[in-house]
C-alpha cells in the first residue's frame, strides 16, 4: 500500500453548544486507495468526538489481521463502532438525546457464512447530557449483491432511561398546533451557529439521518452528519409531528458530501420514524456546507 499522510479534522455534531462540523483535507487525500481490503489500514489517532475528531494517518502502514483481535485505534474497529452509533440513534435518539461513538475498548472480526462479523466493546456518549455508557455490540456486514445494511445488536448500560421526557413533551405540545410551523435552513449557518430554539430540530434531522447512515454503511465507509440544508414542518398526521428535511452527509473515506431528502415523523411516545429517504443527484456546483473543504 502506498505511503500516505492525511489529516482530517472533523468537528462532530455538537449539542447544547454552538458549532458546526469542520473538515480539513490535505491535497494528498485524493490518493487514498479505498479499494484495499478493509483491514489493510494505517494506524490512526483520534480525539473524543464530543470535542472534535482528529484522524491522523501515519506514513508507516501496518497490515491488520483479516480475522481475530483488532487494534481499537485502527479503522476496521472504529468504522464498525460508528455503525453502532447510528443504530443507537435510530432506537433511542430524540430532539434531546443524541449518541456518538466515544471510545473503542476492544474488537474482534471474523468471516462467517453470511458476511463479516465484528464483536466490539465500546463506549458511547450521549452528547447533550455528556454522559457515557459502555456497550457490547455485534455488527454483521452482509456479503453479496445488492448491498444490504449492516445487522446490529447492542447491549448498553442504561440508555433506555430517558431524563428528557419533560423537554420532549413541551417541544411536542408547542409545535403540535402551532400557527407558525418550523421552517429553517443552513443549520449550522456559515459561521457555525445554530439558534438555540433550532437545536432540537438539528438533533431531529441528525437522528433521521442516522437511518440513512446505518442503511448505507459498509466496511469501507465512515458517515457523519454535515449540515441541514433545510427543514420544514408539515401538517401533523396521527398525532405525529411531520417534517421534510434536506440533509448533507459527509462520507469521510471518499470525502464526498452526499445530499439526502428525508420525510420523517416524531412524537415523544413513538420517536423518530423515517417515512421516505431519497438520495439526491450529485451536484458538482452545489455549495458545500460551511467550513467543509
Short mmCIF file of C-alpha atoms in Angstrom, two decimals:
data_model
loop_
_atom_site.label_atom_id
_atom_site.label_comp_id
_atom_site.label_asym_id
_atom_site.label_seq_id
_atom_site.Cartn_x
_atom_site.Cartn_y
_atom_site.Cartn_z
CA UNK A 1 0.00 0.00 0.00
CA UNK A 2 1.36 3.42 -0.89
CA UNK A 3 2.61 5.63 1.87
CA UNK A 4 0.27 8.43 2.64
CA UNK A 5 -0.36 11.12 5.11
CA UNK A 6 -3.74 12.61 5.61
CA UNK A 7 -5.03 14.83 8.31
CA UNK A 8 -8.77 15.07 8.56
CA UNK A 9 -10.27 17.24 11.23
CA UNK A 10 -13.96 16.87 11.81
CA UNK A 11 -15.76 18.92 14.41
CA UNK A 12 -18.53 16.43 15.15
CA UNK A 13 -22.19 17.21 15.63
CA UNK A 14 -22.43 19.20 18.83
CA UNK A 15 -25.45 19.57 21.01
CA UNK A 16 -26.13 22.14 23.66
CA UNK A 17 -23.43 24.42 22.25
CA UNK A 18 -22.95 26.30 19.04
CA UNK A 19 -20.67 24.80 16.45
CA UNK A 20 -20.53 23.04 13.13
CA UNK A 21 -18.86 20.07 11.51
CA UNK A 22 -15.45 21.04 10.19
CA UNK A 23 -13.46 19.06 7.66
CA UNK A 24 -9.96 19.89 6.54
CA UNK A 25 -8.41 17.62 3.93
CA UNK A 26 -4.91 17.90 2.61
CA UNK A 27 -4.48 17.52 -1.16
CA UNK A 28 -2.81 14.15 -0.69
CA UNK A 29 -6.21 12.76 0.37
CA UNK A 30 -7.08 12.22 -3.29
CA UNK A 31 -4.51 9.44 -3.44
CA UNK A 32 -6.16 7.22 -0.82
CA UNK A 33 -6.83 3.70 -2.08
CA UNK A 34 -10.28 2.91 -0.67
CA UNK A 35 -10.48 -0.34 -2.67
CA UNK A 36 -7.97 -2.04 -0.43
CA UNK A 37 -9.06 -4.75 2.00
CA UNK A 38 -10.90 -3.06 4.88
CA UNK A 39 -8.42 -4.49 7.38
CA UNK A 40 -5.37 -3.26 5.47
CA UNK A 41 -5.15 0.15 7.04
CA UNK A 42 -2.73 2.59 8.64
CA UNK A 43 -2.73 3.36 12.32
CA UNK A 44 -4.86 6.25 13.47
CA UNK A 45 -5.15 8.52 16.44
CA UNK A 46 -8.44 10.15 17.35
CA UNK A 47 -9.74 12.59 19.88
CA UNK A 48 -13.05 12.39 21.67
CA UNK A 49 -15.77 13.04 19.07
CA UNK A 50 -17.63 15.24 21.52
CA UNK A 51 -15.00 17.97 21.27
CA UNK A 52 -13.91 17.20 17.74
CA UNK A 53 -12.31 14.31 15.97
CA UNK A 54 -8.78 14.28 14.64
CA UNK A 55 -7.71 11.40 12.45
CA UNK A 56 -4.01 11.07 11.77
CA UNK A 57 -2.95 8.53 9.18
CA UNK A 58 0.75 7.86 9.50
CA UNK A 59 3.13 7.32 6.61
CA UNK A 60 4.03 3.94 8.05
CA UNK A 61 1.18 1.50 7.35
CA UNK A 62 0.53 -1.75 9.16
CA UNK A 63 -1.29 -4.83 7.98
CA UNK A 64 -4.04 -5.86 10.38
CA UNK A 65 -5.10 -9.48 10.55
CA UNK A 66 -8.18 -10.21 8.46
CA UNK A 67 -9.67 -12.09 11.39
CA UNK A 68 -9.14 -12.18 15.11
CA UNK A 69 -8.34 -9.39 17.54
CA UNK A 70 -8.37 -5.85 16.15
CA UNK A 71 -6.45 -2.79 17.20
CA UNK A 72 -9.09 -0.47 18.74
CA UNK A 73 -7.37 2.54 17.16
CA UNK A 74 -7.46 1.15 13.64
CA UNK A 75 -10.12 1.84 11.06
CA UNK A 76 -11.87 -1.57 10.97
CA UNK A 77 -12.88 -1.48 14.63
CA UNK A 78 -13.75 2.21 14.61
CA UNK A 79 -15.80 2.03 11.42
CA UNK A 80 -17.85 -0.82 12.85
CA UNK A 81 -18.29 1.15 16.08
CA UNK A 82 -19.55 4.14 14.10
CA UNK A 83 -22.33 1.90 12.75
CA UNK A 84 -23.35 1.14 16.35
CA UNK A 85 -23.66 4.91 16.96
CA UNK A 86 -26.13 5.25 14.09
CA UNK A 87 -28.04 2.18 15.29
CA UNK A 88 -28.45 3.64 18.79
CA UNK A 89 -29.69 6.95 17.38
CA UNK A 90 -32.36 5.16 15.35
CA UNK A 91 -33.53 3.36 18.51
CA UNK A 92 -33.13 5.99 21.21
CA UNK A 93 -32.47 9.37 19.55
CA UNK A 94 -34.73 12.38 20.06
CA UNK A 95 -34.57 16.19 19.99
CA UNK A 96 -32.79 15.97 23.35
CA UNK A 97 -30.90 12.68 23.03
CA UNK A 98 -28.10 12.14 20.54
CA UNK A 99 -25.45 9.45 20.70
CA UNK A 100 -21.88 9.50 19.47
CA UNK A 101 -19.13 6.90 19.43
CA UNK A 102 -16.73 7.78 22.24
CA UNK A 103 -14.12 5.03 22.50
CA UNK A 104 -13.41 1.52 21.25
CA UNK A 105 -12.07 -0.67 24.03
CA UNK A 106 -11.65 -3.91 22.09
CA UNK A 107 -12.72 -5.54 18.86
CA UNK A 108 -12.68 -8.86 17.10
CA UNK A 109 -13.54 -9.70 13.49
CA UNK A 110 -14.32 -12.98 11.77
CA UNK A 111 -15.55 -14.12 8.38
CA UNK A 112 -18.80 -16.06 8.63
CA UNK A 113 -21.03 -17.66 6.01
CA UNK A 114 -23.33 -14.63 5.83
CA UNK A 115 -20.65 -11.95 5.79
CA UNK A 116 -18.14 -10.39 8.14
CA UNK A 117 -18.90 -10.08 11.84
CA UNK A 118 -17.42 -7.70 14.39
CA UNK A 119 -17.61 -8.12 18.16
CA UNK A 120 -16.99 -4.83 19.95
CA UNK A 121 -16.66 -3.39 23.43
CA UNK A 122 -17.15 0.37 23.14
CA UNK A 123 -18.26 3.47 24.99
CA UNK A 124 -20.90 5.77 23.57
CA UNK A 125 -21.63 9.27 24.79
CA UNK A 126 -24.99 10.97 24.96
CA UNK A 127 -23.91 14.36 23.71
CA UNK A 128 -26.48 16.63 25.33
CA UNK A 129 -26.15 15.32 28.89
CA UNK A 130 -22.48 14.50 28.23
CA UNK A 131 -22.80 11.08 29.86
CA UNK A 132 -21.10 7.91 28.67
CA UNK A 133 -22.18 4.28 28.73
CA UNK A 134 -20.30 1.11 27.87
CA UNK A 135 -21.81 -1.16 25.23
CA UNK A 136 -21.22 -4.66 23.94
CA UNK A 137 -22.12 -4.81 20.27
CA UNK A 138 -22.14 -7.14 17.31
CA UNK A 139 -22.08 -5.78 13.76
CA UNK A 140 -22.55 -8.03 10.75
CA UNK A 141 -21.78 -6.65 7.28
CA UNK A 142 -23.68 -8.99 4.93
CA UNK A 143 -21.88 -10.15 1.83
CA UNK A 144 -23.24 -10.36 -1.68
CA UNK A 145 -25.12 -8.10 -4.04
CA UNK A 146 -27.14 -5.99 -3.82
CA UNK A 147 -25.60 -4.30 -0.81
CA UNK A 148 -27.61 -4.78 2.37
CA UNK A 149 -27.49 -2.70 5.52
CA UNK A 150 -25.44 -3.92 8.49
CA UNK A 151 -27.16 -6.02 11.13
CA UNK A 152 -26.53 -4.65 14.61
CA UNK A 153 -27.13 -5.92 18.12
CA UNK A 154 -26.11 -3.78 21.07
CA UNK A 155 -26.39 -4.09 24.81
CA UNK A 156 -25.64 -0.88 26.67
CA UNK A 157 -25.83 0.33 30.23
CA UNK A 158 -28.95 2.33 30.94
CA UNK A 159 -29.72 4.01 27.63
CA UNK A 160 -33.43 3.39 27.96
CA UNK A 161 -33.61 5.75 30.91
CA UNK A 162 -34.83 9.00 29.39
CA UNK A 163 -34.37 12.10 31.54
CA UNK A 164 -35.53 14.40 28.76
CA UNK A 165 -39.20 13.37 28.69
CA UNK A 166 -40.42 16.70 30.08
CA UNK A 167 -38.45 18.67 27.47
CA UNK A 168 -39.69 16.44 24.68
CA UNK A 169 -43.31 16.77 25.74
CA UNK A 170 -43.01 20.55 25.99
CA UNK A 171 -41.50 20.76 22.49
CA UNK A 172 -44.18 18.46 21.10
CA UNK A 173 -47.03 20.48 22.60
CA UNK A 174 -45.51 23.75 21.42
CA UNK A 175 -45.37 22.70 17.77
CA UNK A 176 -48.28 20.28 17.53
CA UNK A 177 -50.84 23.02 16.99
CA UNK A 178 -48.50 25.87 16.18
CA UNK A 179 -49.69 28.55 13.78
CA UNK A 180 -46.05 29.12 12.81
CA UNK A 181 -44.64 25.75 11.68
CA UNK A 182 -40.90 25.20 11.81
CA UNK A 183 -39.01 26.37 8.75
CA UNK A 184 -35.26 26.82 8.75
CA UNK A 185 -32.23 26.40 6.53
CA UNK A 186 -28.48 26.09 6.90
CA UNK A 187 -28.15 24.51 10.32
CA UNK A 188 -25.47 25.44 11.20
CA UNK A 189 -25.04 28.68 9.28
CA UNK A 190 -21.87 29.90 7.55
CA UNK A 191 -20.47 30.98 10.93
CA UNK A 192 -21.12 27.62 12.55
CA UNK A 193 -24.02 28.98 14.59
CA UNK A 194 -27.38 27.38 15.39
CA UNK A 195 -30.07 29.38 17.15
CA UNK A 196 -30.94 27.69 20.48
CA UNK A 197 -34.58 27.17 19.50
CA UNK A 198 -33.45 25.38 16.34
CA UNK A 199 -31.07 22.97 18.06
CA UNK A 200 -33.79 20.36 18.78
CA UNK A 201 -34.62 20.25 15.07
CA UNK A 202 -30.96 19.93 14.14
CA UNK A 203 -30.91 16.95 16.51
CA UNK A 204 -34.08 15.51 14.98
CA UNK A 205 -32.60 15.70 11.48
CA UNK A 206 -29.42 14.08 12.75
CA UNK A 207 -31.40 11.20 14.23
CA UNK A 208 -33.37 10.83 10.99
CA UNK A 209 -30.10 10.89 9.03
CA UNK A 210 -28.80 8.04 11.20
CA UNK A 211 -31.36 5.82 9.47
CA UNK A 212 -29.67 6.67 6.16
CA UNK A 213 -26.15 6.33 7.51
CA UNK A 214 -26.97 2.97 9.10
CA UNK A 215 -28.55 1.73 5.89
CA UNK A 216 -25.66 2.91 3.68
CA UNK A 217 -22.74 1.87 5.88
CA UNK A 218 -20.19 -0.72 4.76
CA UNK A 219 -16.76 -1.77 5.97
CA UNK A 220 -15.30 0.92 3.72
CA UNK A 221 -17.34 3.95 4.81
CA UNK A 222 -17.49 6.41 7.69
CA UNK A 223 -20.54 8.69 7.70
CA UNK A 224 -21.10 11.84 9.71
CA UNK A 225 -23.79 14.50 9.62
CA UNK A 226 -22.56 17.72 7.99
CA UNK A 227 -25.47 20.15 7.71
CA UNK A 228 -29.22 20.54 7.49
CA UNK A 229 -29.76 22.44 4.25
CA UNK A 230 -33.41 22.99 5.15
CA UNK A 231 -36.19 21.62 7.32
CA UNK A 232 -39.92 22.32 7.00
CA UNK A 233 -42.69 21.23 9.32
CA UNK A 234 -45.67 19.73 7.51
CA UNK A 235 -49.23 19.15 8.69
CA UNK A 236 -49.33 16.69 11.59
CA UNK A 237 -50.62 13.17 10.97
CA UNK A 238 -51.95 10.78 13.62
CA UNK A 239 -50.61 12.97 16.43
CA UNK A 240 -47.11 12.86 14.91
CA UNK A 241 -45.14 15.98 14.03
CA UNK A 242 -44.10 15.63 10.41
CA UNK A 243 -41.03 17.11 8.73
CA UNK A 244 -39.44 17.40 5.33
CA UNK A 245 -35.66 17.66 5.65
CA UNK A 246 -32.75 18.05 3.22
CA UNK A 247 -29.53 16.89 4.87
CA UNK A 248 -25.89 16.81 3.80
CA UNK A 249 -23.86 13.81 4.90
CA UNK A 250 -20.07 13.64 4.88
CA UNK A 251 -18.57 10.31 3.83
CA UNK A 252 -15.07 10.62 5.25
CA UNK A 253 -13.32 7.95 3.19
CA UNK A 254 -14.31 9.26 -0.22
CA UNK A 255 -14.60 12.86 1.09
CA UNK A 256 -17.97 13.14 -0.64
CA UNK A 257 -20.77 15.40 0.56
CA UNK A 258 -23.95 13.45 -0.18
CA UNK A 259 -27.40 15.07 -0.29
CA UNK A 260 -30.46 13.24 1.04
CA UNK A 261 -34.10 14.24 1.24
CA UNK A 262 -35.95 12.79 4.22
CA UNK A 263 -39.59 12.68 5.22
CA UNK A 264 -40.00 11.74 8.86
CA UNK A 265 -42.29 11.99 11.87
CA UNK A 266 -41.67 12.39 15.56
CA UNK A 267 -43.57 12.29 18.83
CA UNK A 268 -42.34 11.53 22.36
CA UNK A 269 -44.07 8.11 22.56
CA UNK A 270 -43.19 6.95 19.05
CA UNK A 271 -39.78 8.52 18.50
CA UNK A 272 -38.43 9.28 15.02
CA UNK A 273 -39.93 7.33 12.13
CA UNK A 274 -38.46 7.83 8.64
CA UNK A 275 -41.19 7.51 6.01
CA UNK A 276 -39.13 8.24 2.91
CA UNK A 277 -35.46 8.76 2.13
CA UNK A 278 -34.13 9.72 -1.26
CA UNK A 279 -30.55 10.36 -2.33
CA UNK A 280 -30.43 13.48 -4.45
CA UNK A 281 -28.30 13.70 -7.62
CA UNK A 282 -24.69 14.67 -7.11
CA UNK A 283 -24.20 18.35 -7.80
CA UNK A 284 -20.66 19.47 -8.64
CA UNK A 285 -21.64 23.12 -8.45
CA UNK A 286 -23.64 22.93 -5.22
CA UNK A 287 -22.26 24.92 -2.33
CA UNK A 288 -20.66 22.75 0.33
CA UNK A 289 -21.66 23.20 3.96
CA UNK A 290 -19.77 25.85 5.96
CA UNK A 291 -16.19 25.03 6.96
CA UNK A 292 -16.14 21.95 4.68
CA UNK A 293 -13.23 21.92 2.22
#
